[in-house]
PDB file of N, CA and C in Angstrom:
ATOM      1  N   MET D  26     -66.945 -67.162  45.315  1.00 50.00           N
ATOM      2  CA  MET D  26     -67.030 -68.612  45.707  1.00 50.00           C
ATOM      3  C   MET D  26     -68.142 -68.770  47.385  1.00 50.00           C
ATOM      4  N   MET D  27     -68.471 -70.141  46.924  1.00 52.00           N
ATOM      5  CA  MET D  27     -69.959 -70.188  47.699  1.00 52.00           C
ATOM      6  C   MET D  27     -69.384 -70.892  49.044  1.00 52.00           C
ATOM      7  N   SER D  28     -70.189 -70.679  49.754  1.00 55.00           N
ATOM      8  CA  SER D  28     -69.642 -70.878  51.531  1.00 55.00           C
ATOM      9  C   SER D  28     -70.717 -71.881  52.023  1.00 55.00           C
ATOM     10  N   ASN D  29     -70.144 -73.221  52.734  1.00 56.00           N
ATOM     11  CA  ASN D  29     -71.121 -74.371  53.002  1.00 56.00           C
ATOM     12  C   ASN D  29     -72.577 -74.236  52.966  1.00 56.00           C
ATOM     13  N   ASP D  30     -72.855 -72.488  53.700  1.00 58.00           N
ATOM     14  CA  ASP D  30     -74.397 -72.860  53.906  1.00 58.00           C
ATOM     15  C   ASP D  30     -75.384 -72.043  52.182  1.00 58.00           C
ATOM     16  N   GLU D  31     -74.178 -71.622  51.637  1.00 64.00           N
ATOM     17  CA  GLU D  31     -75.370 -70.981  50.423  1.00 64.00           C
ATOM     18  C   GLU D  31     -74.876 -72.445  49.786  1.00 64.00           C
ATOM     19  N   GLU D  32     -74.454 -73.337  49.721  1.00 69.00           N
ATOM     20  CA  GLU D  32     -74.329 -74.630  48.498  1.00 69.00           C
ATOM     21  C   GLU D  32     -75.448 -75.315  48.608  1.00 69.00           C
ATOM     22  N   LEU D  33     -76.259 -75.219  47.301  1.00 70.00           N
ATOM     23  CA  LEU D  33     -77.320 -76.051  46.672  1.00 70.00           C
ATOM     24  C   LEU D  33     -77.339 -77.383  47.047  1.00 70.00           C
ATOM     25  N   ASP D  34     -78.545 -78.048  47.158  1.00 67.00           N
ATOM     26  CA  ASP D  34     -79.038 -79.505  47.367  1.00 67.00           C
ATOM     27  C   ASP D  34     -79.438 -79.905  45.914  1.00 67.00           C
ATOM     28  N   VAL D  35     -78.449 -80.267  45.400  1.00 75.00           N
ATOM     29  CA  VAL D  35     -79.188 -81.163  44.354  1.00 75.00           C
ATOM     30  C   VAL D  35     -78.744 -82.514  44.089  1.00 75.00           C
ATOM     31  N   ASN D  36     -80.432 -82.834  43.680  1.00 78.00           N
ATOM     32  CA  ASN D  36     -81.165 -84.358  43.604  1.00 78.00           C
ATOM     33  C   ASN D  36     -80.859 -84.895  42.487  1.00 78.00           C
ATOM     34  N   HIS D  37     -79.919 -85.665  41.942  1.00 81.00           N
ATOM     35  CA  HIS D  37     -79.431 -86.106  40.467  1.00 81.00           C
ATOM     36  C   HIS D  37     -80.607 -86.905  40.048  1.00 81.00           C
ATOM     37  N   THR D  38     -81.444 -87.307  40.201  1.00 84.00           N
ATOM     38  CA  THR D  38     -82.385 -87.838  40.031  1.00 84.00           C
ATOM     39  C   THR D  38     -82.954 -87.621  39.131  1.00 84.00           C
ATOM     40  N   PRO D  39     -83.521 -88.343  37.797  1.00 84.00           N
ATOM     41  CA  PRO D  39     -84.232 -88.422  36.785  1.00 84.00           C
ATOM     42  C   PRO D  39     -85.442 -87.823  36.483  1.00 84.00           C
ATOM     43  N   VAL D  40     -85.784 -86.742  36.162  1.00 82.00           N
ATOM     44  CA  VAL D  40     -87.681 -86.261  35.860  1.00 82.00           C
ATOM     45  C   VAL D  40     -88.034 -86.569  34.782  1.00 82.00           C
ATOM     46  N   GLU D  41     -89.362 -86.631  34.795  1.00 87.00           N
ATOM     47  CA  GLU D  41     -89.915 -87.169  33.216  1.00 87.00           C
ATOM     48  C   GLU D  41     -90.928 -85.923  33.171  1.00 87.00           C
ATOM     49  N   LEU D  42     -90.510 -85.328  32.664  1.00 83.00           N
ATOM     50  CA  LEU D  42     -90.920 -83.504  31.944  1.00 83.00           C
ATOM     51  C   LEU D  42     -92.574 -84.508  30.956  1.00 83.00           C
ATOM     52  N   SER D  43     -93.763 -83.873  31.797  1.00 86.00           N
ATOM     53  CA  SER D  43     -94.965 -83.909  30.536  1.00 86.00           C
ATOM     54  C   SER D  43     -94.829 -83.367  29.529  1.00 86.00           C
ATOM     55  N   GLU D  44     -95.901 -83.818  28.823  1.00 81.00           N
ATOM     56  CA  GLU D  44     -95.522 -83.366  26.945  1.00 81.00           C
ATOM     57  C   GLU D  44     -95.701 -81.596  27.338  1.00 81.00           C
ATOM     58  N   GLU D  45     -96.409 -81.051  27.648  1.00 79.00           N
ATOM     59  CA  GLU D  45     -96.385 -79.451  28.189  1.00 79.00           C
ATOM     60  C   GLU D  45     -95.370 -79.060  28.536  1.00 79.00           C
ATOM     61  N   GLU D  46     -94.749 -79.279  29.790  1.00 79.00           N
ATOM     62  CA  GLU D  46     -93.404 -79.172  29.919  1.00 79.00           C
ATOM     63  C   GLU D  46     -92.512 -79.195  29.315  1.00 79.00           C
ATOM     64  N   LEU D  47     -92.458 -80.329  28.261  1.00 78.00           N
ATOM     65  CA  LEU D  47     -91.754 -80.646  26.997  1.00 78.00           C
ATOM     66  C   LEU D  47     -91.831 -79.265  25.777  1.00 78.00           C
ATOM     67  N   ASP D  48     -92.648 -79.034  25.970  1.00 70.00           N
ATOM     68  CA  ASP D  48     -93.351 -78.028  24.840  1.00 70.00           C
ATOM     69  C   ASP D  48     -92.838 -76.341  25.541  1.00 70.00           C
ATOM     70  N   GLY D  49     -92.969 -76.365  26.650  1.00 71.00           N
ATOM     71  CA  GLY D  49     -92.336 -75.114  27.394  1.00 71.00           C
ATOM     72  C   GLY D  49     -90.976 -75.090  27.043  1.00 71.00           C
ATOM     73  N   ILE D  50     -90.600 -75.786  27.552  1.00 75.00           N
ATOM     74  CA  ILE D  50     -88.944 -75.657  27.467  1.00 75.00           C
ATOM     75  C   ILE D  50     -88.321 -75.360  26.573  1.00 75.00           C
ATOM     76  N   SER D  51     -89.039 -76.596  25.649  1.00 71.00           N
ATOM     77  CA  SER D  51     -88.174 -76.465  24.269  1.00 71.00           C
ATOM     78  C   SER D  51     -88.840 -74.961  23.300  1.00 71.00           C
ATOM     79  N   GLY D  52     -89.964 -74.998  22.644  1.00 70.00           N
ATOM     80  CA  GLY D  52     -89.800 -73.684  22.216  1.00 70.00           C
ATOM     81  C   GLY D  52     -89.657 -73.691  21.076  1.00 70.00           C
ATOM     82  N   GLY D  53     -90.381 -72.429  19.953  1.00 74.00           N
ATOM     83  CA  GLY D  53     -89.961 -72.753  18.823  1.00 74.00           C
ATOM     84  C   GLY D  53     -90.934 -73.768  17.739  1.00 74.00           C
ATOM     85  N   ILE D  54     -90.445 -73.260  16.558  1.00 78.00           N
ATOM     86  CA  ILE D  54     -91.364 -74.232  15.914  1.00 78.00           C
ATOM     87  C   ILE D  54     -89.975 -74.819  14.639  1.00 78.00           C
ATOM     88  N   SER D  55     -90.042 -76.080  14.031  1.00 81.00           N
ATOM     89  CA  SER D  55     -89.256 -76.663  12.821  1.00 81.00           C
ATOM     90  C   SER D  55     -90.024 -76.554  11.338  1.00 81.00           C
ATOM     91  N   ILE D  56     -89.195 -76.423  10.645  1.00 83.00           N
ATOM     92  CA  ILE D  56     -90.040 -75.928   9.319  1.00 83.00           C
ATOM     93  C   ILE D  56     -88.941 -76.506   8.420  1.00 83.00           C
ATOM     94  N   PHE D  57     -89.543 -77.643   7.835  1.00 85.00           N
ATOM     95  CA  PHE D  57     -88.661 -78.484   6.465  1.00 85.00           C
ATOM     96  C   PHE D  57     -89.375 -78.209   5.340  1.00 85.00           C
ATOM     97  N   LEU D  58     -89.160 -77.602   4.281  1.00 83.00           N
ATOM     98  CA  LEU D  58     -89.420 -77.033   3.097  1.00 83.00           C
ATOM     99  C   LEU D  58     -88.529 -78.239   2.127  1.00 83.00           C
ATOM    100  N   SER D  59     -89.247 -78.631   0.866  1.00 88.00           N
ATOM    101  CA  SER D  59     -88.574 -79.134  -0.090  1.00 88.00           C
ATOM    102  C   SER D  59     -88.820 -79.350  -1.055  1.00 88.00           C
ATOM    103  N   GLY D  60     -88.660 -79.100  -2.413  1.00 88.00           N
ATOM    104  CA  GLY D  60     -89.035 -78.961  -3.790  1.00 88.00           C
ATOM    105  C   GLY D  60     -88.126 -79.641  -4.983  1.00 88.00           C
ATOM    106  N   SER D  61     -88.791 -79.513  -6.172  1.00 90.00           N
ATOM    107  CA  SER D  61     -88.400 -80.261  -7.109  1.00 90.00           C
ATOM    108  C   SER D  61     -88.841 -80.365  -8.157  1.00 90.00           C
ATOM    109  N   THR D  62     -88.525 -79.698  -9.874  1.00 89.00           N
ATOM    110  CA  THR D  62     -89.181 -79.501 -10.821  1.00 89.00           C
ATOM    111  C   THR D  62     -88.562 -80.139 -11.730  1.00 89.00           C
ATOM    112  N   PHE D  63     -89.017 -80.824 -12.617  1.00 90.00           N
ATOM    113  CA  PHE D  63     -88.612 -81.461 -14.046  1.00 90.00           C
ATOM    114  C   PHE D  63     -89.719 -80.778 -15.285  1.00 90.00           C
ATOM    115  N   GLU D  64     -88.422 -80.601 -16.502  1.00 90.00           N
ATOM    116  CA  GLU D  64     -89.309 -79.734 -17.707  1.00 90.00           C
ATOM    117  C   GLU D  64     -88.578 -80.709 -18.630  1.00 90.00           C
ATOM    118  N   LYS D  65     -89.459 -80.534 -20.032  1.00 88.00           N
ATOM    119  CA  LYS D  65     -89.203 -81.202 -21.225  1.00 88.00           C
ATOM    120  C   LYS D  65     -89.331 -80.529 -21.968  1.00 88.00           C
ATOM    121  N   ARG D  66     -88.994 -80.499 -22.966  1.00 90.00           N
ATOM    122  CA  ARG D  66     -89.645 -79.332 -23.986  1.00 90.00           C
ATOM    123  C   ARG D  66     -89.940 -80.103 -25.460  1.00 90.00           C
ATOM    124  N   ASP D  67     -90.708 -79.212 -26.180  1.00 89.00           N
ATOM    125  CA  ASP D  67     -91.233 -79.324 -27.747  1.00 89.00           C
ATOM    126  C   ASP D  67     -90.059 -79.979 -28.005  1.00 89.00           C
ATOM    127  N   ILE D  68     -89.957 -80.910 -29.268  1.00 87.00           N
ATOM    128  CA  ILE D  68     -89.025 -80.757 -30.864  1.00 87.00           C
ATOM    129  C   ILE D  68     -89.971 -81.371 -31.559  1.00 87.00           C
ATOM    130  N   PHE D  69     -89.994 -80.331 -33.079  1.00 87.00           N
ATOM    131  CA  PHE D  69     -90.920 -80.890 -34.326  1.00 87.00           C
ATOM    132  C   PHE D  69     -89.584 -80.686 -35.421  1.00 87.00           C
ATOM    133  N   SER D  70     -89.690 -81.686 -35.926  1.00 88.00           N
ATOM    134  CA  SER D  70     -89.227 -81.829 -37.373  1.00 88.00           C
ATOM    135  C   SER D  70     -89.344 -82.059 -38.231  1.00 88.00           C
ATOM    136  N   THR D  71     -89.435 -81.486 -39.832  1.00 87.00           N
ATOM    137  CA  THR D  71     -90.310 -81.584 -41.034  1.00 87.00           C
ATOM    138  C   THR D  71     -89.491 -82.124 -42.375  1.00 87.00           C
ATOM    139  N   HIS D  72     -89.393 -82.844 -42.664  1.00 83.00           N
ATOM    140  CA  HIS D  72     -88.561 -83.465 -44.236  1.00 83.00           C
ATOM    141  C   HIS D  72     -89.141 -83.490 -44.805  1.00 83.00           C
ATOM    142  N   ARG D  73     -88.932 -83.117 -46.441  1.00 81.00           N
ATOM    143  CA  ARG D  73     -89.776 -83.430 -47.432  1.00 81.00           C
ATOM    144  C   ARG D  73     -88.698 -84.088 -48.074  1.00 81.00           C
ATOM    145  N   ASN D  74     -89.693 -84.865 -48.640  1.00 79.00           N
ATOM    146  CA  ASN D  74     -88.410 -85.901 -49.984  1.00 79.00           C
ATOM    147  C   ASN D  74     -89.786 -85.649 -51.585  1.00 79.00           C
ATOM    148  N   SER D  75     -88.709 -85.277 -52.420  1.00 74.00           N
ATOM    149  CA  SER D  75     -89.480 -85.539 -53.526  1.00 74.00           C
ATOM    150  C   SER D  75     -88.341 -85.852 -54.793  1.00 74.00           C
ATOM    151  N   SER D  76     -89.175 -86.388 -55.954  1.00 69.00           N
ATOM    152  CA  SER D  76     -89.012 -86.756 -57.032  1.00 69.00           C
ATOM    153  C   SER D  76     -89.008 -86.416 -58.064  1.00 69.00           C
ATOM    154  N   ARG D  77     -87.804 -85.532 -58.307  1.00 69.00           N
ATOM    155  CA  ARG D  77     -87.832 -84.828 -59.772  1.00 69.00           C
ATOM    156  C   ARG D  77     -88.443 -85.306 -60.903  1.00 69.00           C
ATOM    157  N   ARG D  78     -87.990 -86.941 -61.018  1.00 68.00           N
ATOM    158  CA  ARG D  78     -88.616 -87.688 -62.356  1.00 68.00           C
ATOM    159  C   ARG D  78     -89.913 -87.695 -61.747  1.00 68.00           C
ATOM    160  N   ARG D  79     -90.224 -88.330 -61.031  1.00 66.00           N
ATOM    161  CA  ARG D  79     -91.931 -88.612 -61.232  1.00 66.00           C
ATOM    162  C   ARG D  79     -92.759 -87.432 -61.092  1.00 66.00           C
ATOM    163  N   GLY D  80     -92.195 -86.183 -60.151  1.00 65.00           N
ATOM    164  CA  GLY D  80     -93.102 -85.328 -59.976  1.00 65.00           C
ATOM    165  C   GLY D  80     -94.124 -85.136 -58.429  1.00 65.00           C
ATOM    166  N   ARG D  81     -93.406 -85.882 -57.548  1.00 74.00           N
ATOM    167  CA  ARG D  81     -93.820 -86.473 -57.036  1.00 74.00           C
ATOM    168  C   ARG D  81     -92.985 -86.330 -55.516  1.00 74.00           C
ATOM    169  N   GLY D  82     -93.411 -86.037 -54.209  1.00 75.00           N
ATOM    170  CA  GLY D  82     -92.806 -85.477 -52.750  1.00 75.00           C
ATOM    171  C   GLY D  82     -93.839 -86.222 -51.808  1.00 75.00           C
ATOM    172  N   SER D  83     -92.899 -86.145 -50.572  1.00 80.00           N
ATOM    173  CA  SER D  83     -94.051 -86.909 -49.312  1.00 80.00           C
ATOM    174  C   SER D  83     -93.167 -86.239 -48.427  1.00 80.00           C
ATOM    175  N   ASN D  84     -94.338 -85.613 -47.485  1.00 83.00           N
ATOM    176  CA  ASN D  84     -93.377 -84.533 -46.046  1.00 83.00           C
ATOM    177  C   ASN D  84     -93.737 -85.282 -44.839  1.00 83.00           C
ATOM    178  N   SER D  85     -92.950 -85.623 -44.122  1.00 87.00           N
ATOM    179  CA  SER D  85     -93.184 -86.006 -42.875  1.00 87.00           C
ATOM    180  C   SER D  85     -92.711 -85.235 -41.736  1.00 87.00           C
ATOM    181  N   THR D  86     -93.573 -85.210 -40.477  1.00 87.00           N
ATOM    182  CA  THR D  86     -93.370 -84.052 -39.798  1.00 87.00           C
ATOM    183  C   THR D  86     -93.570 -84.974 -38.101  1.00 87.00           C
ATOM    184  N   PHE D  87     -92.718 -84.721 -37.484  1.00 86.00           N
ATOM    185  CA  PHE D  87     -92.231 -85.227 -35.908  1.00 86.00           C
ATOM    186  C   PHE D  87     -92.237 -84.399 -34.622  1.00 86.00           C
ATOM    187  N   GLY D  88     -92.943 -84.830 -33.964  1.00 87.00           N
ATOM    188  CA  GLY D  88     -93.112 -83.878 -32.724  1.00 87.00           C
ATOM    189  C   GLY D  88     -93.418 -84.259 -31.462  1.00 87.00           C
ATOM    190  N   ALA D  89     -93.162 -83.924 -30.815  1.00 86.00           N
ATOM    191  CA  ALA D  89     -92.879 -84.379 -29.126  1.00 86.00           C
ATOM    192  C   ALA D  89     -93.166 -82.654 -28.634  1.00 86.00           C
ATOM    193  N   SER D  90     -94.066 -83.904 -27.301  1.00 90.00           N
ATOM    194  CA  SER D  90     -94.879 -82.498 -26.252  1.00 90.00           C
ATOM    195  C   SER D  90     -94.142 -82.086 -25.232  1.00 90.00           C
ATOM    196  N   GLN D  91     -94.065 -81.087 -24.603  1.00 88.00           N
ATOM    197  CA  GLN D  91     -93.427 -80.254 -23.195  1.00 88.00           C
ATOM    198  C   GLN D  91     -94.417 -81.120 -21.875  1.00 88.00           C
ATOM    199  N   THR D  92     -93.268 -81.494 -21.208  1.00 90.00           N
ATOM    200  CA  THR D  92     -93.496 -81.945 -20.006  1.00 90.00           C
ATOM    201  C   THR D  92     -93.282 -81.211 -18.692  1.00 90.00           C
ATOM    202  N   PHE D  93     -94.267 -80.571 -18.125  1.00 89.00           N
ATOM    203  CA  PHE D  93     -93.241 -79.757 -17.068  1.00 89.00           C
ATOM    204  C   PHE D  93     -94.408 -80.120 -15.394  1.00 89.00           C
ATOM    205  N   SER D  94     -93.140 -80.677 -14.541  1.00 91.00           N
ATOM    206  CA  SER D  94     -93.508 -80.873 -12.874  1.00 91.00           C
ATOM    207  C   SER D  94     -93.134 -80.937 -11.851  1.00 91.00           C
ATOM    208  N   SER D  95     -94.209 -80.269 -10.948  1.00 90.00           N
ATOM    209  CA  SER D  95     -93.323 -79.778  -9.901  1.00 90.00           C
ATOM    210  C   SER D  95     -93.925 -80.700  -8.614  1.00 90.00           C
ATOM    211  N   ALA D  96     -92.833 -80.484  -7.410  1.00 90.00           N
ATOM    212  CA  ALA D  96     -93.296 -80.909  -6.515  1.00 90.00           C
ATOM    213  C   ALA D  96     -93.121 -80.195  -5.366  1.00 90.00           C
ATOM    214  N   PHE D  97     -93.880 -79.883  -4.116  1.00 85.00           N
ATOM    215  CA  PHE D  97     -93.174 -79.006  -2.961  1.00 85.00           C
ATOM    216  C   PHE D  97     -94.193 -79.977  -1.897  1.00 85.00           C
ATOM    217  N   GLN D  98     -93.011 -79.735  -0.794  1.00 88.00           N
ATOM    218  CA  GLN D  98     -93.384 -80.459   0.718  1.00 88.00           C
ATOM    219  C   GLN D  98     -92.869 -79.689   1.054  1.00 88.00           C
ATOM    220  N   PHE D  99     -94.154 -79.726   2.278  1.00 83.00           N
ATOM    221  CA  PHE D  99     -93.892 -78.244   4.057  1.00 83.00           C
ATOM    222  C   PHE D  99     -94.025 -79.467   5.011  1.00 83.00           C
ATOM    223  N   ILE D 100     -93.331 -79.604   5.978  1.00 86.00           N
ATOM    224  CA  ILE D 100     -93.446 -80.034   7.574  1.00 86.00           C
ATOM    225  C   ILE D 100     -93.126 -78.949   8.426  1.00 86.00           C
ATOM    226  N   GLY D 101     -94.246 -78.547   9.312  1.00 83.00           N
ATOM    227  CA  GLY D 101     -93.604 -77.739  10.040  1.00 83.00           C
ATOM    228  C   GLY D 101     -94.112 -78.735  11.793  1.00 83.00           C
ATOM    229  N   LEU D 102     -93.591 -78.016  12.654  1.00 82.00           N
ATOM    230  CA  LEU D 102     -93.138 -78.915  13.753  1.00 82.00           C
ATOM    231  C   LEU D 102     -93.571 -78.073  14.916  1.00 82.00           C
ATOM    232  N   GLY D 103     -94.533 -78.492  16.118  1.00 80.00           N
ATOM    233  CA  GLY D 103     -94.329 -77.309  17.383  1.00 80.00           C
ATOM    234  C   GLY D 103     -95.579 -76.333  17.310  1.00 80.00           C
ATOM    235  N   PHE D 104     -96.449 -76.422  16.243  1.00 83.00           N
ATOM    236  CA  PHE D 104     -97.478 -75.791  15.529  1.00 83.00           C
ATOM    237  C   PHE D 104     -98.842 -75.685  16.720  1.00 83.00           C
ATOM    238  N   ASN D 105     -99.241 -74.903  17.676  1.00 82.00           N
ATOM    239  CA  ASN D 105    -100.290 -75.170  18.625  1.00 82.00           C
ATOM    240  C   ASN D 105    -101.529 -75.104  17.659  1.00 82.00           C
ATOM    241  N   SER D 106    -101.824 -74.064  16.301  1.00 85.00           N
ATOM    242  CA  SER D 106    -102.989 -74.624  16.145  1.00 85.00           C
ATOM    243  C   SER D 106    -103.139 -74.294  14.515  1.00 85.00           C
ATOM    244  N   ALA D 107    -104.098 -74.372  14.017  1.00 87.00           N
ATOM    245  CA  ALA D 107    -103.952 -74.326  12.465  1.00 87.00           C
ATOM    246  C   ALA D 107    -103.836 -72.664  12.370  1.00 87.00           C
ATOM    247  N   GLU D 108    -103.861 -72.333  13.267  1.00 89.00           N
ATOM    248  CA  GLU D 108    -103.657 -70.779  12.587  1.00 89.00           C
ATOM    249  C   GLU D 108    -102.363 -70.124  12.891  1.00 89.00           C
ATOM    250  N   ASP D 109    -101.362 -71.005  13.594  1.00 85.00           N
ATOM    251  CA  ASP D 109    -100.391 -70.620  13.174  1.00 85.00           C
ATOM    252  C   ASP D 109    -100.000 -71.200  12.118  1.00 85.00           C
ATOM    253  N   VAL D 110     -99.981 -72.318  11.848  1.00 85.00           N
ATOM    254  CA  VAL D 110     -99.703 -72.413  10.787  1.00 85.00           C
ATOM    255  C   VAL D 110    -100.479 -71.571   9.554  1.00 85.00           C
ATOM    256  N   MET D 111    -101.136 -71.488   9.131  1.00 88.00           N
ATOM    257  CA  MET D 111    -101.909 -70.357   8.045  1.00 88.00           C
ATOM    258  C   MET D 111    -100.836 -68.657   8.249  1.00 88.00           C
ATOM    259  N   LYS D 112    -100.316 -68.748   9.365  1.00 87.00           N
ATOM    260  CA  LYS D 112     -99.430 -67.075   9.525  1.00 87.00           C
ATOM    261  C   LYS D 112     -98.410 -67.946   9.155  1.00 87.00           C
ATOM    262  N   VAL D 113     -97.737 -68.900   9.231  1.00 84.00           N
ATOM    263  CA  VAL D 113     -96.654 -69.430   8.716  1.00 84.00           C
ATOM    264  C   VAL D 113     -96.202 -69.590   6.674  1.00 84.00           C
ATOM    265  N   LEU D 114     -97.202 -70.044   6.565  1.00 84.00           N
ATOM    266  CA  LEU D 114     -97.702 -70.083   5.077  1.00 84.00           C
ATOM    267  C   LEU D 114     -98.123 -68.684   4.230  1.00 84.00           C
ATOM    268  N   SER D 115     -98.614 -68.230   5.309  1.00 88.00           N
ATOM    269  CA  SER D 115     -99.143 -66.450   4.389  1.00 88.00           C
ATOM    270  C   SER D 115     -97.683 -65.792   4.435  1.00 88.00           C
ATOM    271  N   GLY D 116     -96.827 -66.217   5.266  1.00 85.00           N
ATOM    272  CA  GLY D 116     -95.446 -65.154   5.648  1.00 85.00           C
ATOM    273  C   GLY D 116     -94.128 -65.720   4.689  1.00 85.00           C
ATOM    274  N   LEU D 117     -94.886 -67.010   4.640  1.00 81.00           N
ATOM    275  CA  LEU D 117     -93.988 -67.769   3.156  1.00 81.00           C
ATOM    276  C   LEU D 117     -94.463 -67.275   1.472  1.00 81.00           C
ATOM    277  N   ALA D 118     -95.688 -66.880   1.949  1.00 82.00           N
ATOM    278  CA  ALA D 118     -95.897 -66.711   0.205  1.00 82.00           C
ATOM    279  C   ALA D 118     -95.600 -65.226  -0.138  1.00 82.00           C
ATOM    280  N   ARG D 119     -95.984 -64.433   1.015  1.00 85.00           N
ATOM    281  CA  ARG D 119     -94.943 -62.745   0.783  1.00 85.00           C
ATOM    282  C   ARG D 119     -93.464 -62.916   0.358  1.00 85.00           C
ATOM    283  N   LEU D 120     -92.645 -63.724   0.877  1.00 80.00           N
ATOM    284  CA  LEU D 120     -91.599 -64.306   0.684  1.00 80.00           C
ATOM    285  C   LEU D 120     -90.796 -64.033  -0.429  1.00 80.00           C
ATOM    286  N   PHE D 121     -91.773 -65.175  -1.311  1.00 75.00           N
ATOM    287  CA  PHE D 121     -91.691 -65.742  -2.852  1.00 75.00           C
ATOM    288  C   PHE D 121     -92.770 -65.188  -3.003  1.00 75.00           C
ATOM    289  N   GLY D 122     -93.158 -64.023  -2.653  1.00 72.00           N
ATOM    290  CA  GLY D 122     -93.562 -62.934  -3.645  1.00 72.00           C
ATOM    291  C   GLY D 122     -95.582 -63.432  -4.398  1.00 72.00           C
ATOM    292  N   ARG D 123     -95.862 -63.984  -4.456  1.00 58.00           N
ATOM    293  CA  ARG D 123     -97.352 -64.900  -4.306  1.00 58.00           C
ATOM    294  C   ARG D 123     -98.208 -63.966  -3.494  1.00 58.00           C
TER     295      ARG D 123
END
């Protein structure tokens, strides 16, 4: 327990910090990653009609193409330089095996 001589004189007046001071006390970085993919496959169908009476026939072919798309988003806050960003991206590339 503190005696009266050791008590702190606390001023409860709000103090506004500069951007530099806020960066110093907040520390760290914030990273947000998101991604999505979409895939569509090829489908082909062939149909043959034949007429035995007339000796004629016809072929019909239908096809659809595959579509694949992806989107990725990277948001980073708290970086001090482009070099910091590159270090994080390099680490993520190692994490995902690229």
